[in-house]
PDB file of C-alpha atoms in Angstrom:
ATOM      1  CA  MET A   1      -9.561  14.559 -12.600  1.00  0.00           C
ATOM      2  CA  GLU A   2     -10.684   9.865 -13.332  1.00  0.00           C
ATOM      3  CA  LEU A   3      -8.348   8.575 -16.421  1.00  0.00           C
ATOM      4  CA  VAL A   4     -10.925   6.432 -18.695  1.00  0.00           C
ATOM      5  CA  THR A   5      -8.680   4.408 -21.327  1.00  0.00           C
ATOM      6  CA  HIS A   6      -9.726   1.816 -24.222  1.00  0.00           C
ATOM      7  CA  LYS A   7      -7.034   1.060 -25.943  1.00  0.00           C
ATOM      8  CA  ALA A   8      -6.252  -1.329 -28.710  1.00  0.00           C
ATOM      9  CA  PHE A   9      -2.762  -1.864 -30.395  1.00  0.00           C
ATOM     10  CA  ARG A  10      -2.327  -4.358 -33.187  1.00  0.00           C
ATOM     11  CA  PHE A  11       1.062  -6.524 -33.906  1.00  0.00           C
ATOM     12  CA  ALA A  12       2.065  -8.344 -36.223  1.00  0.00           C
ATOM     13  CA  HIS A  13       2.848 -11.737 -34.388  1.00  0.00           C
ATOM     14  CA  PRO A  14       0.954 -14.559 -32.622  1.00  0.00           C
ATOM     15  CA  ARG A  15      -0.151 -13.870 -29.276  1.00  0.00           C
ATOM     16  CA  ALA A  16       1.929 -16.818 -28.005  1.00  0.00           C
ATOM     17  CA  ALA A  17       4.821 -14.457 -29.145  1.00  0.00           C
ATOM     18  CA  VAL A  18       3.603 -11.710 -27.673  1.00  0.00           C
ATOM     19  CA  TRP A  19       2.905 -12.560 -24.352  1.00  0.00           C
ATOM     20  CA  ALA A  20       6.228 -14.077 -24.634  1.00  0.00           C
ATOM     21  CA  ALA A  21       7.468 -10.871 -25.162  1.00  0.00           C
ATOM     22  CA  MET A  22       5.396  -9.215 -22.278  1.00  0.00           C
ATOM     23  CA  ALA A  23       6.163 -11.663 -19.954  1.00  0.00           C
ATOM     24  CA  ASP A  24       9.553 -11.205 -19.931  1.00  0.00           C
ATOM     25  CA  VAL A  25       9.854  -8.787 -17.307  1.00  0.00           C
ATOM     26  CA  SER A  26      13.153  -8.292 -16.688  1.00  0.00           C
ATOM     27  CA  ALA A  27      13.642  -6.476 -20.385  1.00  0.00           C
ATOM     28  CA  TYR A  28      10.873  -3.738 -19.762  1.00  0.00           C
ATOM     29  CA  ARG A  29      13.587  -1.031 -19.041  1.00  0.00           C
ATOM     30  CA  ARG A  30      15.973  -1.969 -21.780  1.00  0.00           C
ATOM     31  CA  TRP A  31      12.637  -1.692 -23.605  1.00  0.00           C
ATOM     32  CA  TRP A  32      11.185   1.391 -22.259  1.00  0.00           C
ATOM     33  CA  PRO A  33      14.137   4.479 -21.164  1.00  0.00           C
ATOM     34  CA  TRP A  34      11.463   6.230 -19.848  1.00  0.00           C
ATOM     35  CA  LEU A  35      10.310   3.750 -16.678  1.00  0.00           C
ATOM     36  CA  ARG A  36      13.015   5.104 -14.111  1.00  0.00           C
ATOM     37  CA  ALA A  37      12.875   2.760 -11.948  1.00  0.00           C
ATOM     38  CA  PHE A  38      10.751  -1.407 -11.534  1.00  0.00           C
ATOM     39  CA  ASP A  39      11.235  -4.372  -9.763  1.00  0.00           C
ATOM     40  CA  ALA A  40       9.173  -6.482 -10.306  1.00  0.00           C
ATOM     41  CA  ARG A  41       9.610 -10.899 -10.416  1.00  0.00           C
ATOM     42  CA  ALA A  42       6.725 -12.843 -13.358  1.00  0.00           C
ATOM     43  CA  LEU A  43       4.095 -11.781 -14.545  1.00  0.00           C
ATOM     44  CA  ALA A  44       1.581 -13.253 -12.311  1.00  0.00           C
ATOM     45  CA  THR A  45      -1.219 -13.516  -9.979  1.00  0.00           C
ATOM     46  CA  GLY A  46       0.026 -12.765  -6.911  1.00  0.00           C
ATOM     47  CA  GLU A  47       1.997 -10.434  -8.512  1.00  0.00           C
ATOM     48  CA  GLN A  48       3.182  -7.144  -7.288  1.00  0.00           C
ATOM     49  CA  TRP A  49       5.184  -4.685  -9.748  1.00  0.00           C
ATOM     50  CA  ARG A  50       7.089  -0.758  -8.369  1.00  0.00           C
ATOM     51  CA  CYS A  51       7.349   1.462 -11.090  1.00  0.00           C
ATOM     52  CA  THR A  52       8.213   5.046 -11.425  1.00  0.00           C
ATOM     53  CA  VAL A  53       7.222   6.847 -14.939  1.00  0.00           C
ATOM     54  CA  ARG A  54       8.435   9.294 -16.130  1.00  0.00           C
ATOM     55  CA  ALA A  55       6.680  10.536 -19.380  1.00  0.00           C
ATOM     56  CA  PRO A  56       7.787  13.845 -21.377  1.00  0.00           C
ATOM     57  CA  VAL A  57       5.673  15.585 -19.258  1.00  0.00           C
ATOM     58  CA  PRO A  58       7.183  17.984 -15.543  1.00  0.00           C
ATOM     59  CA  TYR A  59       7.029  15.013 -13.800  1.00  0.00           C
ATOM     60  CA  THR A  60       7.563  12.052 -12.430  1.00  0.00           C
ATOM     61  CA  VAL A  61       4.464   8.719 -11.208  1.00  0.00           C
ATOM     62  CA  SER A  62       5.589   5.926  -8.607  1.00  0.00           C
ATOM     63  CA  PHE A  63       3.265   3.512  -8.041  1.00  0.00           C
ATOM     64  CA  THR A  64       2.340  -0.540  -7.444  1.00  0.00           C
ATOM     65  CA  ILE A  65       0.348  -2.461  -9.738  1.00  0.00           C
ATOM     66  CA  ALA A  66      -0.995  -6.038  -7.871  1.00  0.00           C
ATOM     67  CA  PHE A  67      -1.975  -8.510  -9.979  1.00  0.00           C
ATOM     68  CA  GLU A  68      -5.653 -10.239  -9.382  1.00  0.00           C
ATOM     69  CA  ASP A  69      -5.401 -12.200 -12.114  1.00  0.00           C
ATOM     70  CA  VAL A  70      -3.957 -13.104 -15.176  1.00  0.00           C
ATOM     71  CA  VAL A  71      -4.215 -16.174 -17.266  1.00  0.00           C
ATOM     72  CA  ALA A  72      -0.851 -16.986 -19.771  1.00  0.00           C
ATOM     73  CA  GLU A  73      -1.744 -15.414 -23.702  1.00  0.00           C
ATOM     74  CA  GLU A  74      -5.276 -14.244 -22.401  1.00  0.00           C
ATOM     75  CA  ARG A  75      -5.722 -11.890 -19.907  1.00  0.00           C
ATOM     76  CA  ALA A  76      -3.978  -9.359 -16.720  1.00  0.00           C
ATOM     77  CA  ARG A  77      -6.138  -7.486 -14.410  1.00  0.00           C
ATOM     78  CA  ALA A  78      -4.489  -5.468 -11.827  1.00  0.00           C
ATOM     79  CA  HIS A  79      -5.340  -2.723  -8.844  1.00  0.00           C
ATOM     80  CA  VAL A  80      -2.660   0.165  -9.380  1.00  0.00           C
ATOM     81  CA  SER A  81      -2.315   2.057  -6.208  1.00  0.00           C
ATOM     82  CA  GLY A  82       0.646   4.800  -5.589  1.00  0.00           C
ATOM     83  CA  ASP A  83       1.230   8.285  -7.303  1.00  0.00           C
ATOM     84  CA  ILE A  84      -2.531   6.767  -9.415  1.00  0.00           C
ATOM     85  CA  VAL A  85      -5.129   4.654  -7.964  1.00  0.00           C
ATOM     86  CA  GLY A  86      -7.539   2.517 -10.284  1.00  0.00           C
ATOM     87  CA  THR A  87      -7.918  -0.356 -12.185  1.00  0.00           C
ATOM     88  CA  ALA A  88      -6.123  -1.492 -15.132  1.00  0.00           C
ATOM     89  CA  GLU A  89      -6.958  -4.634 -17.503  1.00  0.00           C
ATOM     90  CA  LEU A  90      -5.429  -6.284 -20.451  1.00  0.00           C
ATOM     91  CA  THR A  91      -6.468  -8.824 -22.951  1.00  0.00           C
ATOM     92  CA  LEU A  92      -4.626 -10.264 -25.596  1.00  0.00           C
ATOM     93  CA  ASN A  93      -6.894 -11.640 -28.497  1.00  0.00           C
ATOM     94  CA  ASP A  94      -6.257 -13.255 -31.971  1.00  0.00           C
ATOM     95  CA  GLU A  95      -6.561 -11.116 -35.234  1.00  0.00           C
ATOM     96  CA  GLY A  96      -5.859 -13.496 -37.830  1.00  0.00           C
ATOM     97  CA  GLU A  97      -2.369 -13.925 -38.525  1.00  0.00           C
ATOM     98  CA  GLU A  98      -1.711 -11.121 -35.208  1.00  0.00           C
ATOM     99  CA  CYS A  99      -2.466 -10.491 -31.438  1.00  0.00           C
ATOM    100  CA  GLU A 100      -4.585  -7.409 -30.808  1.00  0.00           C
ATOM    101  CA  ALA A 101      -3.361  -6.158 -26.891  1.00  0.00           C
ATOM    102  CA  VAL A 102      -6.245  -3.779 -25.740  1.00  0.00           C
ATOM    103  CA  VAL A 103      -5.529  -1.969 -22.279  1.00  0.00           C
ATOM    104  CA  ARG A 104      -8.628  -0.544 -20.616  1.00  0.00           C
ATOM    105  CA  SER A 105      -8.049   0.884 -17.908  1.00  0.00           C
ATOM    106  CA  ASP A 106      -9.767   4.057 -14.661  1.00  0.00           C
ATOM    107  CA  LEU A 107      -7.183   5.878 -13.461  1.00  0.00           C
ATOM    108  CA  ALA A 108      -7.117   9.138 -10.404  1.00  0.00           C
ATOM    109  CA  PRO A 109      -4.563  10.884  -9.216  1.00  0.00           C
ATOM    110  CA  ARG A 110      -3.618  10.436  -5.370  1.00  0.00           C
ATOM    111  CA  SER A 111      -0.500  12.283  -4.619  1.00  0.00           C
ATOM    112  CA  LEU A 112      -1.447  16.333  -3.901  1.00  0.00           C
ATOM    113  CA  PHE A 113       1.253  17.083  -7.335  1.00  0.00           C
ATOM    114  CA  LEU A 114      -0.985  15.642  -9.437  1.00  0.00           C
ATOM    115  CA  ARG A 115      -4.156  15.724  -7.999  1.00  0.00           C
ATOM    116  CA  VAL A 116      -3.439  19.907  -8.344  1.00  0.00           C
ATOM    117  CA  LEU A 117      -1.928  19.408 -12.198  1.00  0.00           C
ATOM    118  CA  ALA A 118      -5.038  16.964 -13.457  1.00  0.00           C
ATOM    119  CA  SER A 119      -7.832  19.396 -11.759  1.00  0.00           C
ATOM    120  CA  THR A 120      -5.772  22.696 -13.745  1.00  0.00           C
ATOM    121  CA  PHE A 121      -3.740  21.169 -16.864  1.00  0.00           C
ATOM    122  CA  PRO A 122      -6.526  17.799 -18.038  1.00  0.00           C
ATOM    123  CA  PRO A 123      -4.943  17.824 -21.300  1.00  0.00           C
ATOM    124  CA  VAL A 124      -1.418  17.693 -19.740  1.00  0.00           C
ATOM    125  CA  ALA A 125      -2.636  14.672 -17.598  1.00  0.00           C
ATOM    126  CA  ARG A 126      -3.896  12.748 -20.644  1.00  0.00           C
ATOM    127  CA  TYR A 127      -1.062  13.889 -23.019  1.00  0.00           C
ATOM    128  CA  GLY A 128       1.196  11.760 -20.319  1.00  0.00           C
ATOM    129  CA  HIS A 129      -1.113   8.976 -19.635  1.00  0.00           C
ATOM    130  CA  ASP A 130      -1.989   8.745 -23.598  1.00  0.00           C
ATOM    131  CA  TRP A 131       2.013   9.652 -24.845  1.00  0.00           C
ATOM    132  CA  ILE A 132       3.333   5.913 -22.532  1.00  0.00           C
ATOM    133  CA  LEU A 133       0.578   4.148 -23.754  1.00  0.00           C
ATOM    134  CA  THR A 134       0.794   4.537 -26.974  1.00  0.00           C
ATOM    135  CA  THR A 135       4.902   5.256 -27.017  1.00  0.00           C
ATOM    136  CA  GLY A 136       5.098   1.825 -24.999  1.00  0.00           C
ATOM    137  CA  ALA A 137       3.180  -0.014 -27.792  1.00  0.00           C
ATOM    138  CA  GLN A 138       5.435   1.355 -30.381  1.00  0.00           C
ATOM    139  CA  GLN A 139       8.853   0.382 -28.776  1.00  0.00           C
ATOM    140  CA  PHE A 140       7.495  -3.450 -27.288  1.00  0.00           C
ATOM    141  CA  ASP A 141       6.361  -3.497 -30.973  1.00  0.00           C
ATOM    142  CA  GLU A 142      10.362  -2.589 -32.099  1.00  0.00           C
ATOM    143  CA  ARG A 143      12.517  -4.269 -29.515  1.00  0.00           C
ATOM    144  CA  ALA A 144      10.599  -6.980 -28.574  1.00  0.00           C
ATOM    145  CA  LEU A 145       9.229  -7.612 -31.267  1.00  0.00           C
ATOM    146  CA  SER A 146      10.361  -5.723 -34.292  1.00  0.00           C
ATOM    147  CA  VAL A 147       7.449  -5.018 -36.479  1.00  0.00           C
ATOM    148  CA  GLY A 148       5.795  -1.700 -35.933  1.00  0.00           C
ATOM    149  CA  ALA A 149       2.081  -1.938 -33.677  1.00  0.00           C
ATOM    150  CA  ARG A 150      -0.791   0.327 -35.018  1.00  0.00           C
ATOM    151  CA  ASP A 151      -2.905   2.058 -32.404  1.00  0.00           C
ATOM    152  CA  THR A 152      -6.500   0.782 -33.151  1.00  0.00           C
ATOM    153  CA  THR A 153      -8.346   2.111 -30.814  1.00  0.00           C
ATOM    154  CA  THR A 154     -11.854   2.699 -31.601  1.00  0.00           C
TER     155      THR A 154
END
């Protein structure tokens, strides 16, 4: 089972402020209690982040994000490997005085446990993935930007 995602979140802040908050990788564990382990130095081309995530589902996912192309205040493209594999991209767009963050990913389970779970209970895998994105955007907005995010998925 592949998890193909295209979600957009709008933040009531200019793109530069949203990017500045996203670039503060030292704050991630304070914003996101479900981020159980996180090792990252910067949001930059060539960086590798090691992450362990625990969504409100009965499993933990560990993976590495290898950033292939990062352009400050515009986009970040990466390859994901570990318990899940695939690609992910974040694009920031101006929406008047606000910023829209668009997340696109094409991920698949690699670990045996996640492959079995995804093929047997696809709604559980989709729920966990979507929960991380939606809750993560809300917590980022509340804790890093102090304004409520709105899911603008089309």
